[in-house]
Tab-separated table of C-alpha atoms in Angstrom:
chain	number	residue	atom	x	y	z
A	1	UNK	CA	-25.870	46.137	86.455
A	2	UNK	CA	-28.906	46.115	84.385
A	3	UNK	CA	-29.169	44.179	81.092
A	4	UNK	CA	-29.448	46.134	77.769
A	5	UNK	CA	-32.706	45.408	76.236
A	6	UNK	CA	-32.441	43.965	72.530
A	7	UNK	CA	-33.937	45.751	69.989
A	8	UNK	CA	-36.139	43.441	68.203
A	9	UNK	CA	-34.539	42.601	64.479
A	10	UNK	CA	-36.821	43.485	61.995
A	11	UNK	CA	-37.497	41.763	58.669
A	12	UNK	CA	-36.412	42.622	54.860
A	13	UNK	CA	-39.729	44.131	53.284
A	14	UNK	CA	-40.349	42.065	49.621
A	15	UNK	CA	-39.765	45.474	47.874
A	16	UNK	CA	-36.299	46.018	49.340
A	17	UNK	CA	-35.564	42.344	48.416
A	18	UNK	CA	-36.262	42.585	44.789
A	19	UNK	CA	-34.905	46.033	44.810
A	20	UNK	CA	-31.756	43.850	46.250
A	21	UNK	CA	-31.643	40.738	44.280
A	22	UNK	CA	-32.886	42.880	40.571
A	23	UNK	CA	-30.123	42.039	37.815
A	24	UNK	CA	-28.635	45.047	37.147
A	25	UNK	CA	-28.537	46.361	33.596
A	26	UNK	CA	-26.049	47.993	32.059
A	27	UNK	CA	-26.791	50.536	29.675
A	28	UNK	CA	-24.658	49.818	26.210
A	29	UNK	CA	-23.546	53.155	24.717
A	30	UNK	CA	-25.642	53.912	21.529
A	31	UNK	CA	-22.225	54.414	19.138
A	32	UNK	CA	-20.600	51.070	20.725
A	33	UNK	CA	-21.817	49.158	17.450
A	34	UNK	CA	-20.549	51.487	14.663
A	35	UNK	CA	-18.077	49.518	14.067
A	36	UNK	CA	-19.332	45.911	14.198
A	37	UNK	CA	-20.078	45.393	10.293
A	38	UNK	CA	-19.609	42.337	10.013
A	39	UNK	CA	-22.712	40.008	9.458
A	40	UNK	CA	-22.644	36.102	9.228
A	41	UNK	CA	-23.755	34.110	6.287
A	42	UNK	CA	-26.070	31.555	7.100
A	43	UNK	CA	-26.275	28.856	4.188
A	44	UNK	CA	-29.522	27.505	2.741
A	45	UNK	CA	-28.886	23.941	4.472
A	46	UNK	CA	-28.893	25.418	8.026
A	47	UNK	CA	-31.747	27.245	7.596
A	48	UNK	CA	-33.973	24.491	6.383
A	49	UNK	CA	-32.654	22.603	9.358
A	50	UNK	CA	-33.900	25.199	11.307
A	51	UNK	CA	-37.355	25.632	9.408
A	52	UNK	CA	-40.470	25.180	11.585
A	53	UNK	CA	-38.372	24.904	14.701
A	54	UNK	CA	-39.442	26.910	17.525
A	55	UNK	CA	-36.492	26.030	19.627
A	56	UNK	CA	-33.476	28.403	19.914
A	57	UNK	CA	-29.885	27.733	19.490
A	58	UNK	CA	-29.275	27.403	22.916
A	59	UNK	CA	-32.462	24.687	23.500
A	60	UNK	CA	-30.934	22.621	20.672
A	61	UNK	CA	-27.272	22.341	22.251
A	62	UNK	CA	-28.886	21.167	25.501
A	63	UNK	CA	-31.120	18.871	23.823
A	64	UNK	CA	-27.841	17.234	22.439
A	65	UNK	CA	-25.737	17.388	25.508
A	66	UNK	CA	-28.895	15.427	27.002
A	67	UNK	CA	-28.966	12.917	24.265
A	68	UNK	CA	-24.680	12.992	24.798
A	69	UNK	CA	-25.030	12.301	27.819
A	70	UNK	CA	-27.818	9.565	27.936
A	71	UNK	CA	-25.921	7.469	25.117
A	72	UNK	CA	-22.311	7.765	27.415
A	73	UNK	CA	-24.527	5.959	30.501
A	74	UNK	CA	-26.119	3.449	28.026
A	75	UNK	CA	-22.404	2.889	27.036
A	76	UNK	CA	-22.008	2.269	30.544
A	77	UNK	CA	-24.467	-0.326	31.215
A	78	UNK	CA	-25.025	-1.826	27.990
A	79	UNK	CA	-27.787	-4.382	27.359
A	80	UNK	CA	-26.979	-7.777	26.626
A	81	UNK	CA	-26.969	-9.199	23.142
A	82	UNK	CA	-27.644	-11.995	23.371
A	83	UNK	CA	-30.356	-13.636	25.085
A	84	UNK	CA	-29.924	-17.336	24.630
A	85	UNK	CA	-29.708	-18.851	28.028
A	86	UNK	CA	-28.734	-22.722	28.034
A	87	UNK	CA	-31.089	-25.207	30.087
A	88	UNK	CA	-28.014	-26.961	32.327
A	89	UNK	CA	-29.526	-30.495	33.715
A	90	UNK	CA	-29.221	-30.546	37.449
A	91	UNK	CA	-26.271	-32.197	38.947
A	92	UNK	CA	-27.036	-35.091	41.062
A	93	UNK	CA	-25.600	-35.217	44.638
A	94	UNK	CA	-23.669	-38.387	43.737
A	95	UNK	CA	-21.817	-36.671	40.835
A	96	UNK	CA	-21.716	-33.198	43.014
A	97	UNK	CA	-20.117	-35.326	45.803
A	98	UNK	CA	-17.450	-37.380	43.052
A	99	UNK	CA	-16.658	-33.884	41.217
A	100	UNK	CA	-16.336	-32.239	45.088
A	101	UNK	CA	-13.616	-35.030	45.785
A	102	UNK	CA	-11.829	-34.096	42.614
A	103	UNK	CA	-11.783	-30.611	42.991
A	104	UNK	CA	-12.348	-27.490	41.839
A	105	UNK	CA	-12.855	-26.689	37.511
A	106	UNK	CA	-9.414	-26.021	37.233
A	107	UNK	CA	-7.646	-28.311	39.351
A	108	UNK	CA	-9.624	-31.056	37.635
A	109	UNK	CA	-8.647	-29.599	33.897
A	110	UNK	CA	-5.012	-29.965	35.131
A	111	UNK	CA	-5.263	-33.591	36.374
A	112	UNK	CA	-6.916	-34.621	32.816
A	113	UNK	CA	-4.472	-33.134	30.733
A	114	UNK	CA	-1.858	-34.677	32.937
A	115	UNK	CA	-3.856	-37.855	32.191
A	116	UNK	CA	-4.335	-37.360	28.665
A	117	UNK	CA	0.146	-36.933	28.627
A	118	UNK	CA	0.334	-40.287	29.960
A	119	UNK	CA	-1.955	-41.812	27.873
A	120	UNK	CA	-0.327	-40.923	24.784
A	121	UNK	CA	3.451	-41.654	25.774
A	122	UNK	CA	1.992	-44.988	27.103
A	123	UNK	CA	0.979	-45.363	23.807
A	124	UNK	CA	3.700	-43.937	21.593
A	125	UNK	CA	5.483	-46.682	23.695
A	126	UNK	CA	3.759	-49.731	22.942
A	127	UNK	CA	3.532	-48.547	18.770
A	128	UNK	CA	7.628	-48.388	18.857
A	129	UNK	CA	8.069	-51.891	20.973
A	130	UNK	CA	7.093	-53.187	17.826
A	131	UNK	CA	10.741	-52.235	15.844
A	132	UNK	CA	13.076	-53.384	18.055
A	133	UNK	CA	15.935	-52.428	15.206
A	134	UNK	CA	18.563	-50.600	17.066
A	135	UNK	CA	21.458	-48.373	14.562
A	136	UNK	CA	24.962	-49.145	15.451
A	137	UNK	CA	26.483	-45.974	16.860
A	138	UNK	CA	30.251	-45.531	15.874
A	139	UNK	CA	32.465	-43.790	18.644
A	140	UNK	CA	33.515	-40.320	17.853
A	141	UNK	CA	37.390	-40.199	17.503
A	142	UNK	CA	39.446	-38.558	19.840
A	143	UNK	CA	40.094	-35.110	19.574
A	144	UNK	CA	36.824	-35.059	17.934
A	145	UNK	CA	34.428	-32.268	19.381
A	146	UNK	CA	31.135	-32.926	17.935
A	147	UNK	CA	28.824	-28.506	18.632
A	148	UNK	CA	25.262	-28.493	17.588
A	149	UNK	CA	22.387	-30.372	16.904
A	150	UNK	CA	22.530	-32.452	13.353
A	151	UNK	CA	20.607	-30.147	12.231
A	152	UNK	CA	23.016	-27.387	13.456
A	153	UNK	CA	26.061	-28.640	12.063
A	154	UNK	CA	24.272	-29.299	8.687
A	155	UNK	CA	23.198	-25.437	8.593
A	156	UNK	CA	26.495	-24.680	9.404
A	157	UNK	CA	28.254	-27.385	6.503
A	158	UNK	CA	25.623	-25.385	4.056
A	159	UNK	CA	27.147	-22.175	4.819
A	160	UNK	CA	30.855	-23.319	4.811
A	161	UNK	CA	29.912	-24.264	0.973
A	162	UNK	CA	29.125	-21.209	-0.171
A	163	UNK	CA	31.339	-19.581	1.133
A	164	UNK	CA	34.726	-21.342	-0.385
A	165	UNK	CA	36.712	-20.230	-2.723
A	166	UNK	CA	37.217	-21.609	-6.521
A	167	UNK	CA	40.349	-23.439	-5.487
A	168	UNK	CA	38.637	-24.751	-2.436
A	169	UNK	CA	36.218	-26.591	-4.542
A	170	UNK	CA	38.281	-27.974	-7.080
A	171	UNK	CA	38.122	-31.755	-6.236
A	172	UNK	CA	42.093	-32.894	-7.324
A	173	UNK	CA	40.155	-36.096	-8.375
A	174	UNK	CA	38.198	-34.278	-11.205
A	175	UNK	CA	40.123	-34.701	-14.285
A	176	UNK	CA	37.888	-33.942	-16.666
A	177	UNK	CA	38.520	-30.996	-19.017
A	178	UNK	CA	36.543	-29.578	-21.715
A	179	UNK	CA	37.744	-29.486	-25.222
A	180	UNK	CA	37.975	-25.582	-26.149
A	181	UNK	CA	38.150	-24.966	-30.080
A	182	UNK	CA	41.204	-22.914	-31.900
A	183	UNK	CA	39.456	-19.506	-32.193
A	184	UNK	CA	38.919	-19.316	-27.927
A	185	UNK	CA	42.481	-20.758	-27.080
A	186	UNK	CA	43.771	-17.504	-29.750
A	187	UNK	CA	41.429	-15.401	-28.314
A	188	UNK	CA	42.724	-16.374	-24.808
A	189	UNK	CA	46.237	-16.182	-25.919
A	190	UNK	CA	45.422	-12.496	-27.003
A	191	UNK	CA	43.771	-11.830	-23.591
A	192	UNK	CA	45.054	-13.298	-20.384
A	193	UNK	CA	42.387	-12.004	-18.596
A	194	UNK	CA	39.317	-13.477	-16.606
A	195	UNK	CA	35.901	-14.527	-18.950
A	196	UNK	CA	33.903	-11.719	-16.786
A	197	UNK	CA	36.420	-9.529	-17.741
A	198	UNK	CA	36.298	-10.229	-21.297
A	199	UNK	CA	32.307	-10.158	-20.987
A	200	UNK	CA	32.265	-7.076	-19.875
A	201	UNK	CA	34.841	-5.619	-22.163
A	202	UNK	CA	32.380	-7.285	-25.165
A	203	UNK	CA	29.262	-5.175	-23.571
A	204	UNK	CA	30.858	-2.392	-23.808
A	205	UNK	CA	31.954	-2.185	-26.972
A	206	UNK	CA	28.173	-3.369	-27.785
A	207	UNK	CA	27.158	-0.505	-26.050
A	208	UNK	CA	29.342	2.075	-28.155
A	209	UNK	CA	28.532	0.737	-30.927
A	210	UNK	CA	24.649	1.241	-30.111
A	211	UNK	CA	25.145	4.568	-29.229
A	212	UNK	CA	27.100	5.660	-32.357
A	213	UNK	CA	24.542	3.692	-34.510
A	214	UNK	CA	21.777	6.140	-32.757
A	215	UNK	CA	23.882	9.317	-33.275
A	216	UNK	CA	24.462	8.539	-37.026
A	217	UNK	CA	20.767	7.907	-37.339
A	218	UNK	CA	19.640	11.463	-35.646
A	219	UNK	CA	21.468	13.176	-38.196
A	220	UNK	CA	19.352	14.441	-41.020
A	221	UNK	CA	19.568	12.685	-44.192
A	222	UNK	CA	21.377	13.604	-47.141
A	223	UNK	CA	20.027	13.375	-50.537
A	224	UNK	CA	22.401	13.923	-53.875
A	225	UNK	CA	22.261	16.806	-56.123
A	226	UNK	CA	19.866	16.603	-58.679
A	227	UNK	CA	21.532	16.545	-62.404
A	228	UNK	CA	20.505	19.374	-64.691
């Protein structure tokens, strides 16, 4: 069976490609504006920004998108502040080799301040050697249950205080009484009941007596009638 011959492809002509690839333009209707009034106000600080530039509005966005986006990669890979740079002598290999035995930075920062613990209980121990004074320590009683550090059981002695009653702290020891004149023992006689109750009774009755002193003074005055 015979072959079919290909027909040879031809090529896209440059006028049917631009024809092809040509934007195409809408037309706008000629009444689709009637009704866009409005108009934007432009104030007199944007548009001396905008004196003697050429650029448009879209040039000046991309010109700070650019500058956005070169300050986020400097941000990035900052540049160093500082440019000291110590001169470190060289170590020499008989140090190297001692600090290699030891070693590494860590390991030999953890050894000294083990070191440096001994030291000072080894001498925290030879400064007390000198007072060999030892307190007597008296057995605790039985039945005795001693909770707490001292300083516990003092916190705790602090709050039991406060919080007894009158009765609680009157020592039967304490004999002393005070000598109270005539006029209090009739005026106690007269009332049985507690000094804060009679204290605040006694404001009271200062405050009435303030307030009708105010209310006799707001009323108008009153002059006599003049003899003919």
């Amino acid at each position: 069976m015979p072959e079919a011959k290909k027909s040879p492809k031809k090529g896209m002509s440059k006028e049917v490609l631009d024809r092809l690839t040509k934007p195409v333009v809408k037309k706008k209707p000629k009444d689709m504006d009637k009704d866009c009034t409005f108009t934007p106000y432009i104030c007199e600080a944007s548009r001396e920004m905008v004196k003697g530039k050429s650029e448009s509005f879209h040039q000046r966005v991309d010109k700070m998108l650019e500058l956005h986006e070169k300050a986020m990669k400097a941000r990035l890979s900052p540049k160093p502040r500082y440019s000291f740079k110590p001169a470190i002598s060289p170590i020499s290999p008989e140090l190297q080799a001692k600090l290699e035995k030891k070693g590494d930075f860590f390991e030999r920062a953890k050894n000294d301040i083990e070191t440096r613990k001994k030291k000072a209980a080894a001498l925290d121990k030879a400064a007390t050697s000198a007072f060999s004074f030892q307190p007597a320590k008296s057995n605790t009683p039985a039945g005795v249950k001693i909770e707490g550090t001292f300083l516990d059981r003092v916190a705790a002695d602090v709050a039991a205080r406060k919080n007894r009653t009158t009765a609680d702290k009157t020592d039967p020891e304490c004999k002393f009484k005070p000598e109270i004149s005539k006029k209090s023992q009739k005026i106690m006689k007269e009332n049985s009941e507690k000094f804060e109750s009679r204290m605040s009774e006694d404001l009271e009755k200062r405050r009435q007596k303030l307030e009708d002193i105010k209310k006799e003074l707001a009323k108008p005055p009153k002059f006599g009638k003049k003899k003919k």
